[in-house]
Amino acid sequence: MAREAYPNPLMRTPSEVEVAAEDAGVTKATAPAARLFVLAVLAGAFIALGGSFMLIVKADSSLPFAVSQVLGGLVFCLGLFLVLVAGAELFTGNCLMVAGGLSRRYPLKGILRNWAIVYTGNAVGAILVAGLLALAAFGDMGSGAVRDAAISVAVSKASLAPAVAFTRGILCNILVCLAVWMGFAGKTVCDKLAATVLPVCAFVALGFEHSIANLFFLPFGLMLEAASGAAGITVAGVATNLICVTVGNILGGVLVAIAYWAAYASKSKQ
């Protein structure tokens, strides 16, 4: 692929980012299943930790709405920052693998294999952290305010209309994949943090839906609700949310991958 004339030694140019994304996709499409699964469990746990950090903010009812949304988004960035720097496999970010598929560097079955393994591992990691936090009485913090916030978040997600959940899933993963894409441009830990903060903070503040985060929020809300004897979250609502948001996330990420592939890779392969 052609490079830009004067590449910046401190960061990759947009065309170089596209190459780096494809190179990463090759590794992801061919990695051993066991390695993918372990790294996916870690990513699910990382996102869950970011989500639990966000619940601390949401538990403070004295904060104005906008402040709570933005601050909650800021601390939620912990999850993707850990994924990018510590190294892990996150389903939503891996939707960018479509770019390498379009360049025929690996087949569709390699992408689908990765997605299946990684989504399963992400779910295990997120639910595992939810269980550990429930056992640690995390919901009791703030005199039960964290429990109330967690149940409220889960109820609101499980109550979304399918079309709303789907659309919010698209918008969410456009921002998440842009954060991951920009992360490829950076060459330092600080670069990764800078790439993560604004897109992730924005999707949380704007109320968009992230399937892996919801694999933490919804099971955690169910656990806390069951322990308290309440009944506001339905299994049907949880399943509907996860299906619609997951499909929306895939579409949003694929759109980002196609756009940048068309801009920087397709012409070089003609």
Tab-separated table of C-alpha atoms in Angstrom:
chain	number	residue	atom	x	y	z
A	1	MET	CA	0.000	0.000	0.000
A	2	ALA	CA	1.196	3.492	-0.828
A	3	ARG	CA	2.384	5.566	2.090
A	4	GLU	CA	1.971	9.279	2.563
A	5	ALA	CA	5.023	11.303	1.517
A	6	TYR	CA	6.028	12.591	4.940
A	7	PRO	CA	4.869	10.178	7.626
A	8	ASN	CA	4.872	11.529	11.153
A	9	PRO	CA	7.384	9.554	13.251
A	10	LEU	CA	5.238	10.122	16.336
A	11	MET	CA	2.038	8.652	14.949
A	12	ARG	CA	0.680	6.736	11.975
A	13	THR	CA	-1.002	8.542	9.122
A	14	PRO	CA	-4.600	7.587	8.214
A	15	SER	CA	-3.435	5.325	5.383
A	16	GLU	CA	-0.930	3.649	7.710
A	17	VAL	CA	-3.668	3.160	10.288
A	18	GLU	CA	-5.673	1.220	7.709
A	19	VAL	CA	-2.661	-1.053	7.103
A	20	ALA	CA	-2.159	-1.522	10.854
A	21	ALA	CA	-5.833	-2.404	11.288
A	22	GLU	CA	-5.596	-5.030	8.558
A	23	ASP	CA	-2.380	-6.432	10.049
A	24	ALA	CA	-4.100	-6.724	13.426
A	25	GLY	CA	-7.002	-8.448	11.716
A	26	VAL	CA	-4.684	-11.093	10.271
A	27	THR	CA	-3.463	-11.925	13.770
A	28	LYS	CA	-7.001	-12.008	15.136
A	29	ALA	CA	-8.308	-14.206	12.312
A	30	THR	CA	-5.558	-16.802	12.732
A	31	ALA	CA	-4.944	-16.790	16.505
A	32	PRO	CA	-5.444	-20.046	18.422
A	33	ALA	CA	-8.942	-20.369	19.870
A	34	ALA	CA	-7.692	-20.795	23.440
A	35	ARG	CA	-5.659	-17.578	23.279
A	36	LEU	CA	-8.573	-15.658	21.795
A	37	PHE	CA	-10.902	-16.919	24.506
A	38	VAL	CA	-8.593	-15.983	27.387
A	39	LEU	CA	-8.002	-12.508	25.964
A	40	ALA	CA	-11.735	-12.132	25.378
A	41	VAL	CA	-12.511	-13.028	28.993
A	42	LEU	CA	-10.063	-10.318	30.041
A	43	ALA	CA	-11.718	-7.769	27.759
A	44	GLY	CA	-15.167	-8.579	29.131
A	45	ALA	CA	-13.819	-8.161	32.648
A	46	PHE	CA	-12.150	-4.858	31.731
A	47	ILE	CA	-15.381	-3.450	30.297
A	48	ALA	CA	-17.268	-4.629	33.396
A	49	LEU	CA	-14.773	-2.850	35.635
A	50	GLY	CA	-15.329	0.319	33.643
A	51	GLY	CA	-19.075	-0.186	34.025
A	52	SER	CA	-18.809	-0.660	37.783
A	53	PHE	CA	-16.714	2.510	37.998
A	54	MET	CA	-19.513	4.297	36.138
A	55	LEU	CA	-22.106	3.030	38.638
A	56	ILE	CA	-20.301	4.871	41.427
A	57	VAL	CA	-20.952	8.115	39.570
A	58	LYS	CA	-24.558	7.168	38.796
A	59	ALA	CA	-25.145	6.422	42.476
A	60	ASP	CA	-24.704	10.105	43.360
A	61	SER	CA	-28.186	11.532	42.814
A	62	SER	CA	-26.993	15.030	43.732
A	63	LEU	CA	-25.147	15.406	40.434
A	64	PRO	CA	-26.920	17.309	37.629
A	65	PHE	CA	-27.937	15.073	34.703
A	66	ALA	CA	-25.330	16.329	32.232
A	67	VAL	CA	-22.532	16.161	34.804
A	68	SER	CA	-23.497	12.601	35.773
A	69	GLN	CA	-23.597	11.497	32.128
A	70	VAL	CA	-20.267	13.032	31.165
A	71	LEU	CA	-18.443	12.027	34.343
A	72	GLY	CA	-19.875	8.502	34.081
A	73	GLY	CA	-18.585	8.314	30.512
A	74	LEU	CA	-15.184	9.576	31.556
A	75	VAL	CA	-14.637	6.867	34.168
A	76	PHE	CA	-16.114	4.190	31.893
A	77	CYS	CA	-13.152	4.834	29.566
A	78	LEU	CA	-11.161	2.617	31.935
A	79	GLY	CA	-12.527	-0.441	30.130
A	80	LEU	CA	-11.396	0.327	26.583
A	81	PHE	CA	-8.132	1.851	27.824
A	82	LEU	CA	-7.279	-1.460	29.509
A	83	VAL	CA	-8.215	-3.357	26.341
A	84	LEU	CA	-5.986	-1.222	24.117
A	85	VAL	CA	-2.960	-1.002	26.403
A	86	ALA	CA	-2.979	-4.225	28.454
A	87	GLY	CA	-4.053	-6.183	25.383
A	88	ALA	CA	-7.340	-8.055	25.055
A	89	GLU	CA	-9.936	-9.122	22.496
A	90	LEU	CA	-13.109	-7.024	22.426
A	91	PHE	CA	-15.972	-8.054	20.152
A	92	THR	CA	-17.118	-4.547	19.301
A	93	GLY	CA	-13.656	-3.365	18.271
A	94	ASN	CA	-13.107	-6.552	16.276
A	95	CYS	CA	-15.898	-5.515	13.920
A	96	LEU	CA	-13.093	-3.565	12.224
A	97	MET	CA	-11.747	-6.901	10.952
A	98	VAL	CA	-14.066	-6.412	7.981
A	99	ALA	CA	-11.431	-4.079	6.466
A	100	GLY	CA	-8.927	-6.902	6.124
A	101	GLY	CA	-11.643	-9.190	4.855
A	102	LEU	CA	-12.465	-6.738	2.082
A	103	SER	CA	-8.774	-6.782	1.119
A	104	ARG	CA	-8.978	-10.596	1.028
A	105	ARG	CA	-6.239	-10.997	3.587
A	106	TYR	CA	-8.366	-13.563	5.420
A	107	PRO	CA	-11.710	-15.228	4.670
A	108	LEU	CA	-15.130	-14.434	6.114
A	109	LYS	CA	-14.999	-17.612	8.175
A	110	GLY	CA	-11.923	-16.221	9.974
A	111	ILE	CA	-13.877	-13.109	10.952
A	112	LEU	CA	-16.933	-15.063	12.088
A	113	ARG	CA	-14.759	-17.510	14.047
A	114	ASN	CA	-13.121	-14.621	15.874
A	115	TRP	CA	-16.429	-12.926	16.604
A	116	ALA	CA	-18.009	-16.107	17.981
A	117	ILE	CA	-15.106	-16.932	20.286
A	118	VAL	CA	-14.552	-13.373	21.422
A	119	TYR	CA	-18.226	-12.594	22.082
A	120	THR	CA	-18.494	-15.752	24.193
A	121	GLY	CA	-15.340	-14.884	26.128
A	122	ASN	CA	-16.451	-11.284	26.618
A	123	ALA	CA	-19.741	-12.549	28.054
A	124	VAL	CA	-17.931	-14.864	30.459
A	125	GLY	CA	-15.612	-12.098	31.662
A	126	ALA	CA	-18.390	-9.535	32.103
A	127	ILE	CA	-20.716	-11.909	33.953
A	128	LEU	CA	-17.853	-13.198	36.106
A	129	VAL	CA	-17.086	-9.665	37.299
A	130	ALA	CA	-20.798	-9.061	37.909
A	131	GLY	CA	-20.900	-12.160	40.110
A	132	LEU	CA	-17.772	-11.188	42.012
A	133	LEU	CA	-19.115	-7.696	42.653
A	134	ALA	CA	-22.409	-9.133	43.891
A	135	LEU	CA	-20.526	-11.401	46.309
A	136	ALA	CA	-18.397	-8.445	47.402
A	137	ALA	CA	-21.561	-6.509	48.337
A	138	PHE	CA	-20.602	-3.755	45.899
A	139	GLY	CA	-24.258	-2.741	45.680
A	140	ASP	CA	-24.295	-1.842	49.378
A	141	MET	CA	-21.881	1.038	48.845
A	142	GLY	CA	-23.324	4.476	49.439
A	143	SER	CA	-25.957	3.006	51.747
A	144	GLY	CA	-27.369	1.004	48.864
A	145	ALA	CA	-27.217	3.817	46.328
A	146	VAL	CA	-24.987	1.739	44.042
A	147	ARG	CA	-27.524	-1.095	44.092
A	148	ASP	CA	-30.329	1.305	43.223
A	149	ALA	CA	-28.264	2.795	40.386
A	150	ALA	CA	-27.340	-0.633	39.005
A	151	ILE	CA	-30.950	-1.842	39.014
A	152	SER	CA	-32.135	1.429	37.472
A	153	VAL	CA	-29.587	1.154	34.655
A	154	ALA	CA	-30.557	-2.465	33.979
A	155	VAL	CA	-34.288	-1.716	34.010
A	156	SER	CA	-33.874	1.158	31.565
A	157	LYS	CA	-31.867	-1.007	29.165
A	158	ALA	CA	-34.212	-3.987	29.364
A	159	SER	CA	-37.169	-1.667	28.688
A	160	LEU	CA	-35.859	-0.160	25.461
A	161	ALA	CA	-37.886	-0.680	22.312
A	162	PRO	CA	-36.042	-2.991	19.875
A	163	ALA	CA	-35.647	-0.288	17.223
A	164	VAL	CA	-34.226	2.134	19.793
A	165	ALA	CA	-31.773	-0.447	21.148
A	166	PHE	CA	-30.681	-1.343	17.612
A	167	THR	CA	-30.116	2.283	16.581
A	168	ARG	CA	-28.275	3.123	19.772
A	169	GLY	CA	-26.108	0.055	19.167
A	170	ILE	CA	-25.133	1.345	15.725
A	171	LEU	CA	-24.231	4.777	17.054
A	172	CYS	CA	-22.317	3.334	19.993
A	173	ASN	CA	-20.018	1.156	17.943
A	174	ILE	CA	-19.317	3.870	15.421
A	175	LEU	CA	-17.752	5.795	18.294
A	176	VAL	CA	-16.071	2.755	19.883
A	177	CYS	CA	-14.549	1.663	16.573
A	178	LEU	CA	-13.370	5.196	15.899
A	179	ALA	CA	-11.619	5.092	19.280
A	180	VAL	CA	-9.988	1.751	18.405
A	181	TRP	CA	-9.104	3.014	14.920
A	182	MET	CA	-7.449	6.127	16.352
A	183	GLY	CA	-5.686	3.910	18.861
A	184	PHE	CA	-3.856	2.308	15.931
A	185	ALA	CA	-2.481	5.754	15.084
A	186	GLY	CA	-0.758	6.158	18.423
A	187	LYS	CA	2.567	4.710	19.469
A	188	THR	CA	2.544	5.435	23.215
A	189	VAL	CA	0.335	4.695	26.212
A	190	CYS	CA	-0.668	8.351	26.352
A	191	ASP	CA	-1.694	8.175	22.682
A	192	LYS	CA	-4.006	5.256	23.466
A	193	LEU	CA	-5.573	7.152	26.355
A	194	ALA	CA	-6.107	10.241	24.214
A	195	ALA	CA	-7.754	8.146	21.491
A	196	THR	CA	-10.062	6.472	23.994
A	197	VAL	CA	-11.408	9.292	26.120
A	198	LEU	CA	-13.616	11.473	23.940
A	199	PRO	CA	-15.349	8.812	21.776
A	200	VAL	CA	-16.081	6.516	24.727
A	201	CYS	CA	-17.127	9.373	26.992
A	202	ALA	CA	-19.431	10.582	24.211
A	203	PHE	CA	-21.199	7.264	23.639
A	204	VAL	CA	-21.901	6.859	27.360
A	205	ALA	CA	-23.012	10.459	27.833
A	206	LEU	CA	-25.287	10.233	24.792
A	207	GLY	CA	-26.956	7.075	26.083
A	208	PHE	CA	-25.843	4.724	23.316
A	209	GLU	CA	-25.768	0.951	23.813
A	210	HIS	CA	-22.707	-1.317	24.015
A	211	SER	CA	-23.403	-5.053	23.914
A	212	ILE	CA	-20.451	-6.126	26.058
A	213	ALA	CA	-21.104	-3.455	28.665
A	214	ASN	CA	-24.717	-4.642	28.734
A	215	LEU	CA	-23.491	-8.178	29.384
A	216	PHE	CA	-22.321	-6.699	32.686
A	217	PHE	CA	-25.085	-4.206	33.488
A	218	LEU	CA	-28.030	-6.521	32.780
A	219	PRO	CA	-26.825	-9.651	34.650
A	220	PHE	CA	-25.591	-7.501	37.544
A	221	GLY	CA	-28.963	-5.777	37.762
A	222	LEU	CA	-30.711	-9.157	37.707
A	223	MET	CA	-28.480	-10.449	40.505
A	224	LEU	CA	-29.091	-7.432	42.717
A	225	GLU	CA	-32.797	-7.389	41.985
A	226	ALA	CA	-33.130	-11.082	42.831
A	227	ALA	CA	-31.321	-10.521	46.122
A	228	SER	CA	-33.582	-7.603	47.016
A	229	GLY	CA	-36.812	-9.382	46.060
A	230	ALA	CA	-37.780	-6.777	43.452
A	231	ALA	CA	-39.048	-7.659	39.974
A	232	GLY	CA	-38.567	-4.956	37.350
A	233	ILE	CA	-36.164	-6.634	34.896
A	234	THR	CA	-37.541	-9.317	32.586
A	235	VAL	CA	-35.495	-12.044	30.923
A	236	ALA	CA	-37.294	-11.255	27.667
A	237	GLY	CA	-36.223	-7.616	27.978
A	238	VAL	CA	-32.622	-8.633	28.623
A	239	ALA	CA	-32.564	-10.969	25.614
A	240	THR	CA	-34.188	-8.387	23.329
A	241	ASN	CA	-31.696	-5.736	24.357
A	242	LEU	CA	-28.661	-7.947	23.849
A	243	ILE	CA	-29.793	-9.215	20.450
A	244	CYS	CA	-30.751	-5.795	19.077
A	245	VAL	CA	-27.711	-4.012	20.499
A	246	THR	CA	-25.302	-6.705	19.291
A	247	VAL	CA	-26.641	-6.535	15.737
A	248	GLY	CA	-26.519	-2.739	15.881
A	249	ASN	CA	-22.940	-2.821	17.160
A	250	ILE	CA	-21.921	-5.074	14.282
A	251	LEU	CA	-23.470	-2.749	11.728
A	252	GLY	CA	-21.898	0.355	13.262
A	253	GLY	CA	-18.429	-1.180	13.365
A	254	VAL	CA	-18.704	-2.592	9.857
A	255	LEU	CA	-19.700	0.839	8.523
A	256	VAL	CA	-16.541	2.370	9.997
A	257	ALA	CA	-14.386	-0.419	8.548
A	258	ILE	CA	-15.940	-0.121	5.091
A	259	ALA	CA	-15.610	3.669	5.055
A	260	TYR	CA	-11.898	3.673	5.838
A	261	TRP	CA	-11.185	0.694	3.605
A	262	ALA	CA	-12.878	2.487	0.716
A	263	ALA	CA	-10.960	5.686	1.427
A	264	TYR	CA	-7.475	4.261	1.898
A	265	ALA	CA	-7.216	0.618	0.821
A	266	SER	CA	-9.544	-0.111	-2.071
A	267	LYS	CA	-7.851	2.168	-4.618
A	268	SER	CA	-4.373	0.852	-3.807
A	269	LYS	CA	-5.559	-2.670	-4.621
A	270	GLN	CA	-7.049	-1.818	-7.999
